mmCIF file of C-alpha atoms (C1' of nucleotides) in Angstrom:
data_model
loop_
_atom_site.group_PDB
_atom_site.id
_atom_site.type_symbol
_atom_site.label_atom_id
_atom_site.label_comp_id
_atom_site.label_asym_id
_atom_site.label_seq_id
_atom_site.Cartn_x
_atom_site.Cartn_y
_atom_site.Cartn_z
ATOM 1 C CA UNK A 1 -3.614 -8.631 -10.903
ATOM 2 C CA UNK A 2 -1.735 -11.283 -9.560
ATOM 3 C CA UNK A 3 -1.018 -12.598 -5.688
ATOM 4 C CA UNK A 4 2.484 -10.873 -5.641
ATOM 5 C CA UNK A 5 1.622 -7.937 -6.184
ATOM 6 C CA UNK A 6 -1.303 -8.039 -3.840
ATOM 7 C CA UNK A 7 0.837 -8.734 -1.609
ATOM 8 C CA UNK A 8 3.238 -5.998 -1.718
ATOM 9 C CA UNK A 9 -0.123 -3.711 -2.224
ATOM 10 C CA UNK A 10 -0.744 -5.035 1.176
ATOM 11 C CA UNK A 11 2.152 -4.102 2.715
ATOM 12 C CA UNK A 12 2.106 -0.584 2.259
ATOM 13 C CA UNK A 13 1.825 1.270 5.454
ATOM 14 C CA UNK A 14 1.874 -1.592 7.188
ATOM 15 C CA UNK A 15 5.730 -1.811 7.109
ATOM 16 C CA UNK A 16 5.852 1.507 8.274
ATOM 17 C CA UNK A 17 3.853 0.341 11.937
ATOM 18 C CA UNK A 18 6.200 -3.178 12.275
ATOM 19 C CA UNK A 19 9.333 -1.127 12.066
ATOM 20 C CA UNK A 20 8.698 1.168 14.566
ATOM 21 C CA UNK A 21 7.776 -1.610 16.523
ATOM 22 C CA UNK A 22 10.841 -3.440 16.352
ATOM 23 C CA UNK A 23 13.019 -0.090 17.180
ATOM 24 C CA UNK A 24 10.510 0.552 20.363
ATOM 25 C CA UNK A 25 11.663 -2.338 21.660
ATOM 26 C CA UNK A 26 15.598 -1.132 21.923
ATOM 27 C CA UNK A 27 17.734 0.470 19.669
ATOM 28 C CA UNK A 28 18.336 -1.686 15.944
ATOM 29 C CA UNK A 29 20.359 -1.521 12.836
ATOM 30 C CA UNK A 30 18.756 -2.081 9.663
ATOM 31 C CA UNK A 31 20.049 -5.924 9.624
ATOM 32 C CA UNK A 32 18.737 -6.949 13.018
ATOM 33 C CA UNK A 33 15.160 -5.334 11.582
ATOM 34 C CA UNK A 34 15.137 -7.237 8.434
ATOM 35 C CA UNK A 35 16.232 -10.692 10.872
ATOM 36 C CA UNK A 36 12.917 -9.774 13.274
ATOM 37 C CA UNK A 37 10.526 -9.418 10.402
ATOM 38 C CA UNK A 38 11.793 -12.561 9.246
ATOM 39 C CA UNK A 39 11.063 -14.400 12.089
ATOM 40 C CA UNK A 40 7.825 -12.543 11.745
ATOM 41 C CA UNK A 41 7.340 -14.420 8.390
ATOM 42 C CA UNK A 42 7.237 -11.288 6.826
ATOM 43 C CA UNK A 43 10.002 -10.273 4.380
ATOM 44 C CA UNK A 44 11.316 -7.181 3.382
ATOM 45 C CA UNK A 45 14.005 -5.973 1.110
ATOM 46 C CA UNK A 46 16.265 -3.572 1.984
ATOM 47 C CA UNK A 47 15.766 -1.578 -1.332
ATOM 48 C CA UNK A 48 12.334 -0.882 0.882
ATOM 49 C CA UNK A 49 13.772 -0.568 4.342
ATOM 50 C CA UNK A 50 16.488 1.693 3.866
ATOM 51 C CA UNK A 51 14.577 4.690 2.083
ATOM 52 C CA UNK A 52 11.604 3.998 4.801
ATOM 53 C CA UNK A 53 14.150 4.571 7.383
ATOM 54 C CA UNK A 54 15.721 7.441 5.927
ATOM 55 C CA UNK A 55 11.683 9.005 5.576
ATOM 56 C CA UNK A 56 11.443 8.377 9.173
ATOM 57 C CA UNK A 57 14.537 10.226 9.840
ATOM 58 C CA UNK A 58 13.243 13.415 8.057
ATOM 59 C CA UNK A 59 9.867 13.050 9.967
ATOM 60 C CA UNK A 60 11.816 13.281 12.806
ATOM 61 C CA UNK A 61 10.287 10.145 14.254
ATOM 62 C CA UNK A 62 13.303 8.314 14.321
ATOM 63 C CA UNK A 63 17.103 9.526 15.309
ATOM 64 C CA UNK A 64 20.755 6.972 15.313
ATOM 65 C CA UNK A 65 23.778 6.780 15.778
ATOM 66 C CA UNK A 66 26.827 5.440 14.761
ATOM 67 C CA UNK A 67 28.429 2.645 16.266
ATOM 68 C CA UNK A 68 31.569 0.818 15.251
ATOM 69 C CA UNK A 69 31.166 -2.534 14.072
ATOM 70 C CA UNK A 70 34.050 -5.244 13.873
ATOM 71 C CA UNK A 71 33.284 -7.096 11.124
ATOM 72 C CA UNK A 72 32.699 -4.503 8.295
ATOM 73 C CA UNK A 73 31.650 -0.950 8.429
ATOM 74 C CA UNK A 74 30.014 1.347 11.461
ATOM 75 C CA UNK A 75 25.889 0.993 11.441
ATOM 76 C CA UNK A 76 23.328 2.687 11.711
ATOM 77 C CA UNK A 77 21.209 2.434 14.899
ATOM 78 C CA UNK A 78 18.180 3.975 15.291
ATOM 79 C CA UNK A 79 15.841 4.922 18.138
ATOM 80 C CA UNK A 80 12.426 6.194 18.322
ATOM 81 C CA UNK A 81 11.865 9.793 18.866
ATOM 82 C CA UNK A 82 8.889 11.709 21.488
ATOM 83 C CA UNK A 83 7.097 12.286 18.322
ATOM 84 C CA UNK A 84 7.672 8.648 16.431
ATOM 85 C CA UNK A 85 6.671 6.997 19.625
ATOM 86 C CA UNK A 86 3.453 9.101 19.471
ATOM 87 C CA UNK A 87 3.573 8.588 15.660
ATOM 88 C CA UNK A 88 3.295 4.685 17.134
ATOM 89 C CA UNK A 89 0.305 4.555 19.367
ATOM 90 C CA UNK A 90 -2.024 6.152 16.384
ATOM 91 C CA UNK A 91 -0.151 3.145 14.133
ATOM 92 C CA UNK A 92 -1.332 0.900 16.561
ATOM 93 C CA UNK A 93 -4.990 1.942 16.903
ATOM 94 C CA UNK A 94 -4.946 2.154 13.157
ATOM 95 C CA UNK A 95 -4.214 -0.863 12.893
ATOM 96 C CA UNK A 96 -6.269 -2.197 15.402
ATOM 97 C CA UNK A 97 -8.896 -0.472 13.312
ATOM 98 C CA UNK A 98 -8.345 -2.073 10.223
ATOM 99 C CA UNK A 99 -8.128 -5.238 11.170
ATOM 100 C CA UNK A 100 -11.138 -5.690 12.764
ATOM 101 C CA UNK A 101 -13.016 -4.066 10.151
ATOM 102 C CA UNK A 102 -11.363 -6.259 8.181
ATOM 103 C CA UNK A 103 -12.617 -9.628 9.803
ATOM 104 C CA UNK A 104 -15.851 -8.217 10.336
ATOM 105 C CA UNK A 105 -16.724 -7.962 6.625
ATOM 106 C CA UNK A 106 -14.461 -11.054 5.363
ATOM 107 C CA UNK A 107 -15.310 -13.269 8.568
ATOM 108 C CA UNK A 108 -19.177 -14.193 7.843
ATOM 109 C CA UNK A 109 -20.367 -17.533 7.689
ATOM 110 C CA UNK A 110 -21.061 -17.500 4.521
ATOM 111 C CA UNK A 111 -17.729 -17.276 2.910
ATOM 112 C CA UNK A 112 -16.124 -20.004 5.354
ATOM 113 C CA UNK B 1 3.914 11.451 7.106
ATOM 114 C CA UNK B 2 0.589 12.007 9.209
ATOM 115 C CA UNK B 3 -2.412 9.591 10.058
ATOM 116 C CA UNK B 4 -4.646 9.835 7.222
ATOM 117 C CA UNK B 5 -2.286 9.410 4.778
ATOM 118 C CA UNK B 6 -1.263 6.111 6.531
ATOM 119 C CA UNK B 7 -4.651 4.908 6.840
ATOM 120 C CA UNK B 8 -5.117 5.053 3.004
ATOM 121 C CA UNK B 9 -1.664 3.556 2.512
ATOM 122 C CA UNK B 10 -2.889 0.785 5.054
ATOM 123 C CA UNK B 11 -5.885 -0.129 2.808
ATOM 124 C CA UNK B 12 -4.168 -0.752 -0.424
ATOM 125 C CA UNK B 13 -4.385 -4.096 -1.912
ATOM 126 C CA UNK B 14 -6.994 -4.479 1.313
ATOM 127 C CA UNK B 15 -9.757 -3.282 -0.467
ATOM 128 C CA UNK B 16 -9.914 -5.585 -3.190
ATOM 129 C CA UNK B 17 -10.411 -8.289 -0.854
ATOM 130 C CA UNK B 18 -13.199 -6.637 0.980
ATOM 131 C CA UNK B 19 -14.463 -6.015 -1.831
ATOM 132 C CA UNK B 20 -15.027 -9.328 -3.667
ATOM 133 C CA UNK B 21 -15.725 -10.544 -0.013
ATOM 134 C CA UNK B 22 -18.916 -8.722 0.195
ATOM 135 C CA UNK B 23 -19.822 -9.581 -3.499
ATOM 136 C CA UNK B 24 -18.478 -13.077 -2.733
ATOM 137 C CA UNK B 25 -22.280 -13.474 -0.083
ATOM 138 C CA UNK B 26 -24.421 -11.961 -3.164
ATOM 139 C CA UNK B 27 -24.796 -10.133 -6.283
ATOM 140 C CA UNK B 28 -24.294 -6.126 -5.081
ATOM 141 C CA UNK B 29 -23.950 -3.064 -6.294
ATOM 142 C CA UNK B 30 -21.555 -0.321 -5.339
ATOM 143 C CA UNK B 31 -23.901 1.109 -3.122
ATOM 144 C CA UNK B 32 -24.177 -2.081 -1.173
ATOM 145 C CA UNK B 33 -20.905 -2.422 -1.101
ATOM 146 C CA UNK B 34 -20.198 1.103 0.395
ATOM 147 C CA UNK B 35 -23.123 0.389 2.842
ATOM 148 C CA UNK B 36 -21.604 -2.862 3.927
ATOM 149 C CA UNK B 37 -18.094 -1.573 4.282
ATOM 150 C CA UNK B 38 -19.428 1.611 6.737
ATOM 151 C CA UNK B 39 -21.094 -1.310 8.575
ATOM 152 C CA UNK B 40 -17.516 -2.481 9.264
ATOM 153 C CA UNK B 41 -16.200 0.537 10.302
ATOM 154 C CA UNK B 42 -14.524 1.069 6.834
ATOM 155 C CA UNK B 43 -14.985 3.817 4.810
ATOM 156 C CA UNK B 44 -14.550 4.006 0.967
ATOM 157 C CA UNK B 45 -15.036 6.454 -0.931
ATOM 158 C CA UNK B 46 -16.304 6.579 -4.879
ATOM 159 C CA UNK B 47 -13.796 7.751 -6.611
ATOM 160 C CA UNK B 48 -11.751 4.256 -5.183
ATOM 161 C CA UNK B 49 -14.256 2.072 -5.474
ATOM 162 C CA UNK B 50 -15.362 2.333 -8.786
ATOM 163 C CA UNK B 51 -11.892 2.250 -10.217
ATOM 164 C CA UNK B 52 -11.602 -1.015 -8.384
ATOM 165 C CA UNK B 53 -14.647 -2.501 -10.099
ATOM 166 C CA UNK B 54 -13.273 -1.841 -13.087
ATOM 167 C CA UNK B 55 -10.352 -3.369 -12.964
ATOM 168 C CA UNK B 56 -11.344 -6.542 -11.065
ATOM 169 C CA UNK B 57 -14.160 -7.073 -14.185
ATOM 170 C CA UNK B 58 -11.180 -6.237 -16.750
ATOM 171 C CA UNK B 59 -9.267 -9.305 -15.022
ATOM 172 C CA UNK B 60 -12.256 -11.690 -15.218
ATOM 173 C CA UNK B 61 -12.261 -11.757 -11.756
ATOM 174 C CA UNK B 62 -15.929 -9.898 -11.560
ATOM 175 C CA UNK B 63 -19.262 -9.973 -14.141
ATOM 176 C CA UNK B 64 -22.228 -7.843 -13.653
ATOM 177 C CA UNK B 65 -25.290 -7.326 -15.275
ATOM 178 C CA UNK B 66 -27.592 -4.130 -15.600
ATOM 179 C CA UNK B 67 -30.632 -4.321 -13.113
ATOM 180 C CA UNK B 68 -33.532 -1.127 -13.608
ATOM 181 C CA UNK B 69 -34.029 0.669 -10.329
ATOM 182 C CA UNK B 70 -37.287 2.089 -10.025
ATOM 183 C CA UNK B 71 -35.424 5.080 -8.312
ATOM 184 C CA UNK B 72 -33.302 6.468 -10.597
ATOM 185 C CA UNK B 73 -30.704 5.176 -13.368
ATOM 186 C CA UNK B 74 -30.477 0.918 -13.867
ATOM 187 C CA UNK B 75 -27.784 -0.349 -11.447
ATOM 188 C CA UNK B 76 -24.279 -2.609 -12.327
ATOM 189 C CA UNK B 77 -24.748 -5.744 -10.540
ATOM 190 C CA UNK B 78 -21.650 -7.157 -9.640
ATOM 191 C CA UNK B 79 -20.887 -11.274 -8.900
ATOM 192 C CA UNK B 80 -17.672 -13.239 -8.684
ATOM 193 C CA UNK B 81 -16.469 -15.882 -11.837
ATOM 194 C CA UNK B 82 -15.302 -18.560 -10.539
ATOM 195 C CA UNK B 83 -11.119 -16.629 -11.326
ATOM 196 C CA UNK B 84 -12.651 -14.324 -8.784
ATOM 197 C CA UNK B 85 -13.392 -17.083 -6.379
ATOM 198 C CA UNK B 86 -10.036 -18.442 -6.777
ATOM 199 C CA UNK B 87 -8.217 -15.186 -6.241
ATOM 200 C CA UNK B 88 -10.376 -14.462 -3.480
ATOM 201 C CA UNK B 89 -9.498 -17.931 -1.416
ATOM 202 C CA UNK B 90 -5.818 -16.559 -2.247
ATOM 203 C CA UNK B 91 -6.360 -13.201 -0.768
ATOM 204 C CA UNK B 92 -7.796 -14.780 2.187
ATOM 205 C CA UNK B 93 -4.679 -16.663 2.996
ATOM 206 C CA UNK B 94 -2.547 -13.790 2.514
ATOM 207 C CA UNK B 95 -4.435 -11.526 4.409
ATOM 208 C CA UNK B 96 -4.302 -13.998 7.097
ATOM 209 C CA UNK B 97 -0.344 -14.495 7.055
ATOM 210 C CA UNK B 98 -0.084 -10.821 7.057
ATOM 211 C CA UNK B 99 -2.639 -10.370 9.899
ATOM 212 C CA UNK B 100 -0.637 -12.982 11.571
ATOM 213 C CA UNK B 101 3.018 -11.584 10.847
ATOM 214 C CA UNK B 102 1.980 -7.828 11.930
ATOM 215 C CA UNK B 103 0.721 -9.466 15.093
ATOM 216 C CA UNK B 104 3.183 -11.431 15.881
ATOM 217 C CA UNK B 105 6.134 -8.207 15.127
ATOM 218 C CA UNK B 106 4.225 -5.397 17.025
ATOM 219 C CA UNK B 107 2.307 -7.594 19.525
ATOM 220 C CA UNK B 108 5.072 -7.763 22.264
ATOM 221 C CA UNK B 109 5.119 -7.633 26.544
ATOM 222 C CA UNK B 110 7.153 -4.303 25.662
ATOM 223 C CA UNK B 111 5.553 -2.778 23.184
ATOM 224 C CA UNK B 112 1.694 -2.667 25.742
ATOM 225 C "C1'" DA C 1 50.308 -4.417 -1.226
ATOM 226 C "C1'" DT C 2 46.553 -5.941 -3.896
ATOM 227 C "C1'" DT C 3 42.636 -8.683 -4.447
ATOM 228 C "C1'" DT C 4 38.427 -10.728 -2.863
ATOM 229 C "C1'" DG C 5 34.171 -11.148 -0.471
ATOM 230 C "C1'" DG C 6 31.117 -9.577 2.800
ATOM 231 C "C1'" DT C 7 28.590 -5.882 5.066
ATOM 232 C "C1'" DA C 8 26.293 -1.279 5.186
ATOM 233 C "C1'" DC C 9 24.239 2.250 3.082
ATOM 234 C "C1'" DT C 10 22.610 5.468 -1.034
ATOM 235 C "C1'" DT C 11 20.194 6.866 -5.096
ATOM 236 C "C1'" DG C 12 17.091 7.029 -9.159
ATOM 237 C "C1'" DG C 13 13.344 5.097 -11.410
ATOM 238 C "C1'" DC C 14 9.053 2.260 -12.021
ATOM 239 C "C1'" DA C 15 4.350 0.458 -11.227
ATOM 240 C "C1'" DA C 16 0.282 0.036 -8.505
ATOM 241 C "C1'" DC C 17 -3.298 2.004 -6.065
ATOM 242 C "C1'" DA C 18 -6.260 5.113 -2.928
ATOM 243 C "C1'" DC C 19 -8.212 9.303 -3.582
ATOM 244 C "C1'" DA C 20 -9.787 13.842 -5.454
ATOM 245 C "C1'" DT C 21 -12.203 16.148 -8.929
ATOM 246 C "C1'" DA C 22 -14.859 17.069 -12.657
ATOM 247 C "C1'" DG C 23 -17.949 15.388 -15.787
ATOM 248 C "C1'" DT C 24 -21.742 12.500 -18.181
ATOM 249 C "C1'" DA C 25 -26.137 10.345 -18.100
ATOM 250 C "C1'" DC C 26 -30.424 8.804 -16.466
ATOM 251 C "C1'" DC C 27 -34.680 9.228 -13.745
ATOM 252 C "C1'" DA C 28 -38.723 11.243 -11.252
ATOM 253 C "C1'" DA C 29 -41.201 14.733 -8.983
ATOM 254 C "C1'" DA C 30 -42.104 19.681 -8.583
ATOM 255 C "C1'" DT D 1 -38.612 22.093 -18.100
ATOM 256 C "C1'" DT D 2 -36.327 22.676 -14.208
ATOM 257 C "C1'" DT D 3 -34.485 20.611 -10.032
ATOM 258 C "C1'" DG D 4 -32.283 17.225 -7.176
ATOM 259 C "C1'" DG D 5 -30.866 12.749 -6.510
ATOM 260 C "C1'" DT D 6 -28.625 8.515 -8.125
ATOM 261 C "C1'" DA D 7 -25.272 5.829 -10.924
ATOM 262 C "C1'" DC D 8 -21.369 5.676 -13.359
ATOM 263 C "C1'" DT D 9 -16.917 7.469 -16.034
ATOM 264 C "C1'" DA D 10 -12.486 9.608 -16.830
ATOM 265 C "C1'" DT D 11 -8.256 12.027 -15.637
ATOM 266 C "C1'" DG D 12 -4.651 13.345 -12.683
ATOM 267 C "C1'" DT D 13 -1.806 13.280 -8.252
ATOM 268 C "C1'" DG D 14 0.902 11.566 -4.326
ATOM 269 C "C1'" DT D 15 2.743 7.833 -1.677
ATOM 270 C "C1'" DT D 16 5.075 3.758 -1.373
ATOM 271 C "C1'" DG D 17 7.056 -1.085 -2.095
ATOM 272 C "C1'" DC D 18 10.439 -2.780 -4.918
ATOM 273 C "C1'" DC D 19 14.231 -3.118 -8.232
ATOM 274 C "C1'" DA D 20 18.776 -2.130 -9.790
ATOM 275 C "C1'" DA D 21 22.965 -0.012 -9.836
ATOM 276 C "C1'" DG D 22 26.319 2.145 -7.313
ATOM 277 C "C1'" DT D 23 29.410 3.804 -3.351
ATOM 278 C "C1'" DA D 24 32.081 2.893 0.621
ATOM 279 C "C1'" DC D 25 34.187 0.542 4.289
ATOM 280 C "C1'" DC D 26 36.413 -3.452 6.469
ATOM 281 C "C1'" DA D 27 39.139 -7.829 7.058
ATOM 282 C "C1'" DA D 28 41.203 -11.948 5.587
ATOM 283 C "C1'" DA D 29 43.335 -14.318 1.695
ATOM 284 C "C1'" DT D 30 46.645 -14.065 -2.096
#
DNA sequence: ATTTGGTACTTGGCAACACATAGTACCAAA
DNA sequence: TTTGGTACTATGTGTTGCCAAGTACCAAAT
């Protein structure tokens, strides 16, 4: 029971939401995902992205493509699907959700 | 890969710090704390939160004494050491940088 | 031509946790 | 003494973040 693992505990699902995110916005390779979540301040490893992608995939909310790269091998880049957009929207109102629940039962006077 | 599913996903690790948030205002017991969580629009069930009890008092982050009811079996009281104060104030800046970083990822002009 | 280093992706396994389910125990009123 | 409600316990399952090891491809240096 220790911070870092909270942490991670935290993350689940949550990961999930950002990443579609960052694909709805225009097509992305697993290396330009990990560099917005950065600048997100949130981390995450690629031992984590890679088999979330590949679980997106097979829910047939995500699709890619190949393209050539040159400086080292062809990528991945993936798009949102009809279904992972919709997949999105009830993300985003679960989240919504959450998070205002959330405040409203951390965010009381008394434990400020 | 539905909604419900990600909803539970979404509240692990987020549970604990509701949790010891709503003990954190005053000695409760897990009916309280079920109470005040509906009150926020989150919903836990038994068969999590007891679990969750457990463990927090196992890492001295909880104590509770037993209190008779006059309406039915004596009650667990629950109340924060002061670990469990600690870990909470940690929890609370880590739910806030991941509040933050989710917002600041999915909360674009083209993703509204 | 072979080595080296970087990039991109894959795979198998582990630990933590929300949740379901079934069960135990205690109490009070019918 | 049965019934129904309340409080708590114990066991098992599925999902997921993360780790670690491995495969494969490319380009520049040796």
């Amino acid at each position: 029971m220790n911070i870092e693992n909270t942490q991670s505990q935290m993350r689940k699902g949550i990961l999930e939401f950002c990443i579609l995110s960052v694909i709805r916005r225009g097509e992305a390779y697993p290396s330009d995902i990990v560099e917005e979540m950065k600048m997100a301040n949130l981390q995450i490893l690629e031992g984590t992205l890679y088999p979330l992608l590949t679980r997106l995939k097979n829910a047939d909310m995500l699709t890619y493509r190949w393209v050539e790269s040159n400086s080292g091998p062809p990528r991945k880049y993936f798009s949102l699907t009809e279904k992972g957009d919709a997949f999105y929207k009830e993300l985003q109102q679960t989240w919504m959700e959450l998070s205002n629940g959330v405040n409203a039962v951390t965010k009381t006077k008394e434990n400020n």
